[in-house]
Amino acid sequence: MGFERFIKGATEIGKAMGVTLKYLRQKPITVQYPTEPVPVYPRFRGKHELRRYENGMERCIGCMLCEAACPTGAIYVDAAENDPQNPTSPGERYARTYEINLLRCVFCGDCEEACPTEAIVLGHDFAMANFNRRDFILTKPELLNPGEPNVVIRPE
Amino acid sequence: MTDLVTLKIDGHEVSVPKGTLVLDAAAKLGIEIPIFCSHPKLDPVACCRMCLVEMSGPRGASLQPACAVPVAEGMEVNTQNENVRSTQEMMLGFILVNHPLDCPICDKGGECPLQDQTMRFGPGISQLVEPKRHKNKEHLISDTIVLDQERCVVCWRCIRYLQEWEDKPQLALFERGGETLIDIQHGQPVDAKTGGNIIDICPVGALTNRVARFNFRPWQIERTPSIDPHYSTGDNIRIDTRTHQIRRIVGRENMQVNDQWIADKTRFAYEWVNSDQRLQHPLVRKDGELVPASWSYALQYVVDRLKEISRKNGADAIGGIGSTKLSNESNYLFQRLMRQFIGTNNVDHRNGGDVAALATGLPALADIMKPQYGPNPKVDTIFLVGFDPSEELPILDIHLKRAVLRGGAKLIIAHPRQIELTRYKGPHLAYKPGSEVTMLNVLTKLAMSAGEKNDAELSKLLTGATQQALKDVCDVAVDEAKRAAELLAQSENALIIYGPMAADGPNGPQVINALTNLAMITGHYERLAYIGLDANSQGCRDMGVLPTKLPGHAELDDAEARARLEQLWGCTLPTEPGKTYKQMLDAAGGAIKALYVMGADPASERPDWAANLDKLDLLIVQDLFLTETAQLADVVLPALSWAESNGTFTNCERRVQRAPKALTNPHTKAAADWMILDHLASRLGANWPYADEKGVLHEITEAVPIYRGLTWEALGDQGLQWDAAQVRPTAEYRQAVQPEATASAEYPFALVTGTVSYDGGNMFALTKQMHNIAYGPIVGISPADADRLSVADATPVTVSSPYGALQVQVKISEQVKPGTVWIPESLPQSPVGALLNGSSAEYVKIEA
């Protein structure tokens, strides 16, 4: 009786260990976040970015259409006139102030949709925790990607 | 009733007066016909072809422009059929061929008729594959207006406005066909004083406001109906705000006041409201320096010092200066504070008790106006005495031009300068400054003989008024005076307007006597009007900010008014007449020990006043900026501007209008004028019952009989006039004596002053886009005199009188008469008051 139980138990353990050994040979599904990056889908909507053209100019022209499209009032734009000698963006107008309040944003992507120059895009960064409420308001230096143009901007 | 014409539009019958355009007849039925070039306030030109509709005519149905064809009996109009629709699509397609479609960066985007009509009537697709034409994108046609020739649809509205209203054809069409563009002529910028109106009427984003450029989007601004803070015509405006800032100012229609036009200064000069130079907190002088203090400390300090000075030197050692730039409420409480708690009648404002004014103001601006579709103006002759509307009140100026050009009115001008309106060929009496009385007396005499009206009593009073005197004293040609007198005598409805320049100083009472005589003998006494220049010149007088008048233009010894006010205020009113503005400032440091200055800057007017103010025991200044006067003050109380608090202003035709609060500034500790005064009063022992400005206005309606019933709610968006008959003095002939003139060999030039729109005041100077058009420190000299003195433009010279000297630059001007020099008031760094001695007439010399 005792022996039979022993054999049965050993078999069960052997079965269970079999499952473990089977998965030991496969690649693990878990990821070492945050030490390793997590892949996201290409159309994932994360933290916003303001893009530049290849010549280094800002794409944003300060038209405020993103602000109008935003369902939660998370965007604030103030436009100004470009200095013809030292332009920020092509044309006469650029965004002097561009702010996004992440506490209000619902990451719907309507701003991307509304943008006539594809300046504002929702990127793939989703880790946006912060210690300070004020830090949830992103301003132009935090939004621009790349922050500094990689090339020298010349007026056309 | 005029003849009615009945026609059919889309099968609906409608009856409209003869001469109505098909467009307006359709609008009556609620049928919208798209338009670009047509404008309800401009002549039809039918150049954009957007309004083509099918009309029945003698040759069958054809496409005709609805904006230019008047209705005809039995006409059948079709605005909806396939032919009309495809034409509309085609027209829009043509208009859009070269339109850049840069709507995202266009200021018009969101309120653009081209956008709206493309969505409503457009084809919905583009057939264009070729590249678009390119023209100038950022083309300045003046310092404040930007023209984008690519966006222009060549509708001519701007050209027509400048032609029909300003009578200054400064814009024109150039080139042909698709190359057609609108531009300035010979590189001369648009300098019409109301030129900014072309921005409002542009149907696309071709003309944009350079001051407000890119500062707003139509869908995000808050709109507050308000009124103009600069001019006494009280032009109706709309203030557009966002994030506690004024983003733009546009015109608002009021057919009784400004049609829909506003002056450029009103439109563009608002930077001072958002300026970071504004005072943010109370300042109190400690150890010779102004340091920030709390409100409670500053107010208590003011109260303690006022009580102390009142105890030591008597109530009449304290004076108060109100302001024509502030609301009725502020001024009413200011004089109540001075009269009730200080116990003095020493309360006045600039151009207040020193100027011989009439309480009644203009009969009505609508009497001069000639709207596009409306009757001719009631007034047939306009006589301007010492008043230059082109500089002083630009909206009245366009009304006058229009009345002359289209309403058949005649213009007579008596002004020492050859002002802009003299180009209408009316008689121009270029009198020597200070000789108004002689000129008016002679004119009265000539009018008597021209109108064959002999009045023995009046003839006796005019003994010295000979044609010889007109030549010798006034230097006016007799022929011109005769023409003027004939026009006045023949006129049925003449309007006589005089400005502060003609009635200033000791001359004033004599001028008003002479004017009354003239107006009475020609039968125009009810239309004799004094016109103040600032936004609330009229209201300031109505509220009793005068040393000899109680609120409502009541005399100090008017028992009925005294009883009413004493009962309402619960106090006894002082009886002694107070000192006027000039007397207070002359006596400052002497008989006057303390001054409370609200919204005025006397130190910048005359250097000796600045010195006097420095000698005061206590100077309290309540203002928006650290003005020259505020820099001398012991206590500076920061106030709010007209846009940041509620208030009512009374314009030059006695129309009381609302200027509601349009924005708040969350950063400032400044308070509204009425609230500062209310807090001061409560520290002086009162318990005023006002919850807000509307409460103050409610009390005004009880205290001032002429304002009865004019509550905040009753005023509405268009304001209400009070009845002038209640305060019009009884007409009687009085003798007018010409004061002595003091020309001498040493001081040969007569000095002409006067106000200009683009001066050095804070309200104007803080708008940097307008710096180029502002007057610098100049002296205007006639070409003949410049030759004689051998000076050229911009030569620095010293102008001196027995009372002082001024460093200025020569500006040779055809407008200036030989023998006179012209220095406008409040120019930057050149206070013309330094040369004057209380009067506006003085003789000066010029040294290179």
Short mmCIF file of N, CA, C and O in Angstrom, two decimals, chain B residues 740-790:
data_model
loop_
_atom_site.label_atom_id
_atom_site.label_comp_id
_atom_site.label_asym_id
_atom_site.label_seq_id
_atom_site.Cartn_x
_atom_site.Cartn_y
_atom_site.Cartn_z
N GLU B 740 -6.88 141.12 -24.83
CA GLU B 740 -5.71 141.72 -25.47
C GLU B 740 -4.78 140.64 -26.00
O GLU B 740 -4.56 139.61 -25.36
N ALA B 741 -4.27 140.83 -27.18
CA ALA B 741 -3.23 139.93 -27.70
C ALA B 741 -1.87 140.54 -27.36
O ALA B 741 -1.75 141.75 -27.21
N THR B 742 -0.86 139.69 -27.27
CA THR B 742 0.41 140.20 -26.78
C THR B 742 1.56 139.92 -27.75
O THR B 742 2.66 139.58 -27.34
N ALA B 743 1.31 140.08 -29.04
CA ALA B 743 2.40 139.91 -29.99
C ALA B 743 3.41 141.04 -29.81
O ALA B 743 3.05 142.17 -29.50
N SER B 744 4.66 140.71 -29.96
CA SER B 744 5.68 141.75 -29.83
C SER B 744 6.80 141.42 -30.80
O SER B 744 6.83 140.35 -31.40
N ALA B 745 7.70 142.37 -30.95
CA ALA B 745 8.81 142.13 -31.88
C ALA B 745 9.65 140.96 -31.38
O ALA B 745 10.21 140.19 -32.17
N GLU B 746 9.71 140.83 -30.06
CA GLU B 746 10.58 139.78 -29.52
C GLU B 746 9.98 138.39 -29.72
O GLU B 746 10.68 137.42 -30.02
N TYR B 747 8.66 138.31 -29.54
CA TYR B 747 7.98 137.02 -29.70
C TYR B 747 7.00 137.11 -30.87
O TYR B 747 5.82 137.40 -30.68
N PRO B 748 7.46 136.88 -32.08
CA PRO B 748 6.62 137.18 -33.25
C PRO B 748 5.61 136.09 -33.62
O PRO B 748 4.67 136.38 -34.34
N PHE B 749 5.79 134.86 -33.18
CA PHE B 749 4.93 133.78 -33.68
C PHE B 749 3.80 133.47 -32.72
O PHE B 749 4.01 133.36 -31.53
N ALA B 750 2.59 133.33 -33.28
CA ALA B 750 1.47 132.89 -32.46
C ALA B 750 1.53 131.36 -32.36
O ALA B 750 1.74 130.68 -33.36
N LEU B 751 1.33 130.87 -31.15
CA LEU B 751 1.44 129.42 -30.93
C LEU B 751 0.08 128.75 -31.08
O LEU B 751 -0.89 129.17 -30.48
N VAL B 752 0.04 127.72 -31.92
CA VAL B 752 -1.18 126.92 -32.08
C VAL B 752 -0.93 125.56 -31.45
O VAL B 752 0.08 124.92 -31.76
N THR B 753 -1.81 125.15 -30.56
CA THR B 753 -1.64 123.80 -29.99
C THR B 753 -2.77 122.93 -30.54
O THR B 753 -3.14 123.05 -31.68
N GLY B 754 -3.29 122.06 -29.72
CA GLY B 754 -4.33 121.15 -30.20
C GLY B 754 -3.88 119.72 -29.99
O GLY B 754 -2.71 119.46 -29.72
N THR B 755 -4.84 118.83 -30.09
CA THR B 755 -4.55 117.42 -29.82
C THR B 755 -4.29 116.69 -31.13
O THR B 755 -4.90 117.02 -32.14
N VAL B 756 -3.40 115.70 -31.09
CA VAL B 756 -3.23 114.81 -32.24
C VAL B 756 -3.51 113.39 -31.77
O VAL B 756 -3.36 113.08 -30.60
N SER B 757 -3.92 112.55 -32.71
CA SER B 757 -4.26 111.17 -32.34
C SER B 757 -3.03 110.39 -31.90
O SER B 757 -3.03 109.69 -30.90
N TYR B 758 -1.96 110.53 -32.68
CA TYR B 758 -0.80 109.67 -32.43
C TYR B 758 0.24 110.42 -31.63
O TYR B 758 1.26 110.84 -32.13
N ASP B 759 -0.04 110.61 -30.34
CA ASP B 759 0.81 111.42 -29.49
C ASP B 759 1.74 110.55 -28.66
O ASP B 759 1.96 109.38 -28.97
N GLY B 760 2.26 111.09 -27.58
CA GLY B 760 3.23 110.33 -26.78
C GLY B 760 2.62 109.73 -25.54
O GLY B 760 3.35 109.30 -24.65
N GLY B 761 1.31 109.72 -25.43
CA GLY B 761 0.67 109.20 -24.22
C GLY B 761 0.88 107.70 -24.08
O GLY B 761 1.10 106.99 -25.06
N ASN B 762 0.81 107.23 -22.82
CA ASN B 762 1.04 105.81 -22.54
C ASN B 762 0.09 104.90 -23.30
O ASN B 762 0.47 103.84 -23.78
N MET B 763 -1.17 105.33 -23.41
CA MET B 763 -2.17 104.47 -24.04
C MET B 763 -1.83 104.23 -25.50
O MET B 763 -2.27 103.28 -26.10
N PHE B 764 -1.07 105.13 -26.08
CA PHE B 764 -0.70 104.96 -27.48
C PHE B 764 0.72 104.42 -27.62
O PHE B 764 0.98 103.49 -28.39
N ALA B 765 1.65 104.99 -26.83
CA ALA B 765 3.06 104.75 -27.07
C ALA B 765 3.49 103.30 -26.80
O ALA B 765 4.52 102.86 -27.29
N LEU B 766 2.69 102.55 -26.03
CA LEU B 766 3.13 101.20 -25.69
C LEU B 766 2.88 100.20 -26.82
O LEU B 766 3.30 99.05 -26.74
N THR B 767 2.18 100.63 -27.87
CA THR B 767 1.99 99.73 -29.01
C THR B 767 3.13 99.95 -29.99
O THR B 767 3.16 100.93 -30.71
N LYS B 768 4.07 99.00 -30.00
CA LYS B 768 5.32 99.28 -30.71
C LYS B 768 5.15 99.31 -32.23
O LYS B 768 5.88 100.00 -32.92
N GLN B 769 4.12 98.61 -32.74
CA GLN B 769 3.92 98.63 -34.19
C GLN B 769 3.56 100.01 -34.70
O GLN B 769 3.66 100.28 -35.88
N MET B 770 3.09 100.89 -33.81
CA MET B 770 2.63 102.20 -34.27
C MET B 770 3.68 103.29 -34.05
O MET B 770 3.41 104.46 -34.29
N HIS B 771 4.87 102.89 -33.59
CA HIS B 771 5.87 103.92 -33.26
C HIS B 771 6.23 104.82 -34.44
O HIS B 771 6.45 106.00 -34.27
N ASN B 772 6.29 104.22 -35.63
CA ASN B 772 6.73 105.01 -36.79
C ASN B 772 5.78 106.13 -37.15
O ASN B 772 6.19 107.13 -37.73
N ILE B 773 4.48 105.95 -36.85
CA ILE B 773 3.53 106.97 -37.27
C ILE B 773 3.28 107.99 -36.17
O ILE B 773 2.56 108.94 -36.37
N ALA B 774 3.87 107.78 -34.99
CA ALA B 774 3.64 108.72 -33.89
C ALA B 774 4.39 110.03 -34.14
O ALA B 774 5.41 110.06 -34.82
N TYR B 775 3.84 111.09 -33.62
CA TYR B 775 4.52 112.38 -33.69
C TYR B 775 5.71 112.37 -32.74
O TYR B 775 5.61 111.91 -31.61
N GLY B 776 6.82 112.91 -33.20
CA GLY B 776 7.95 113.10 -32.32
C GLY B 776 7.85 114.48 -31.69
O GLY B 776 6.83 115.15 -31.83
N PRO B 777 8.87 114.93 -31.00
CA PRO B 777 8.86 116.31 -30.49
C PRO B 777 9.09 117.28 -31.65
O PRO B 777 10.23 117.51 -32.06
N ILE B 778 8.02 117.83 -32.18
CA ILE B 778 8.14 118.66 -33.38
C ILE B 778 7.50 120.03 -33.17
O ILE B 778 6.69 120.23 -32.28
N VAL B 779 7.91 120.96 -34.02
CA VAL B 779 7.20 122.22 -34.14
C VAL B 779 6.87 122.40 -35.62
O VAL B 779 7.76 122.32 -36.48
N GLY B 780 5.60 122.60 -35.93
CA GLY B 780 5.19 122.81 -37.31
C GLY B 780 5.37 124.26 -37.70
O GLY B 780 4.94 125.17 -36.98
N ILE B 781 6.07 124.48 -38.83
CA ILE B 781 6.33 125.85 -39.31
C ILE B 781 5.90 125.92 -40.76
O ILE B 781 6.08 124.96 -41.52
N SER B 782 5.37 127.05 -41.18
CA SER B 782 4.96 127.20 -42.58
C SER B 782 6.21 127.30 -43.45
O SER B 782 7.27 127.73 -42.99
N PRO B 783 6.12 126.88 -44.71
CA PRO B 783 7.28 126.92 -45.60
C PRO B 783 7.88 128.33 -45.70
O PRO B 783 9.10 128.49 -45.75
N ALA B 784 7.00 129.35 -45.71
CA ALA B 784 7.49 130.72 -45.84
C ALA B 784 8.36 131.10 -44.63
O ALA B 784 9.46 131.67 -44.78
N ASP B 785 7.86 130.77 -43.44
CA ASP B 785 8.62 131.10 -42.24
C ASP B 785 9.91 130.31 -42.16
O ASP B 785 10.94 130.80 -41.68
N ALA B 786 9.84 129.04 -42.62
CA ALA B 786 11.05 128.20 -42.59
C ALA B 786 12.13 128.81 -43.49
O ALA B 786 13.32 128.81 -43.15
N ASP B 787 11.68 129.33 -44.65
CA ASP B 787 12.63 130.01 -45.54
C ASP B 787 13.26 131.20 -44.86
O ASP B 787 14.47 131.41 -44.91
N ARG B 788 12.41 131.99 -44.23
CA ARG B 788 12.88 133.21 -43.58
C ARG B 788 13.88 132.91 -42.45
O ARG B 788 14.88 133.58 -42.29
N LEU B 789 13.55 131.87 -41.68
CA LEU B 789 14.44 131.51 -40.57
C LEU B 789 15.59 130.63 -41.04
O LEU B 789 16.45 130.26 -40.25
N SER B 790 15.57 130.28 -42.32
CA SER B 790 16.51 129.33 -42.91
C SER B 790 16.71 128.08 -42.05
O SER B 790 17.81 127.77 -41.60
#
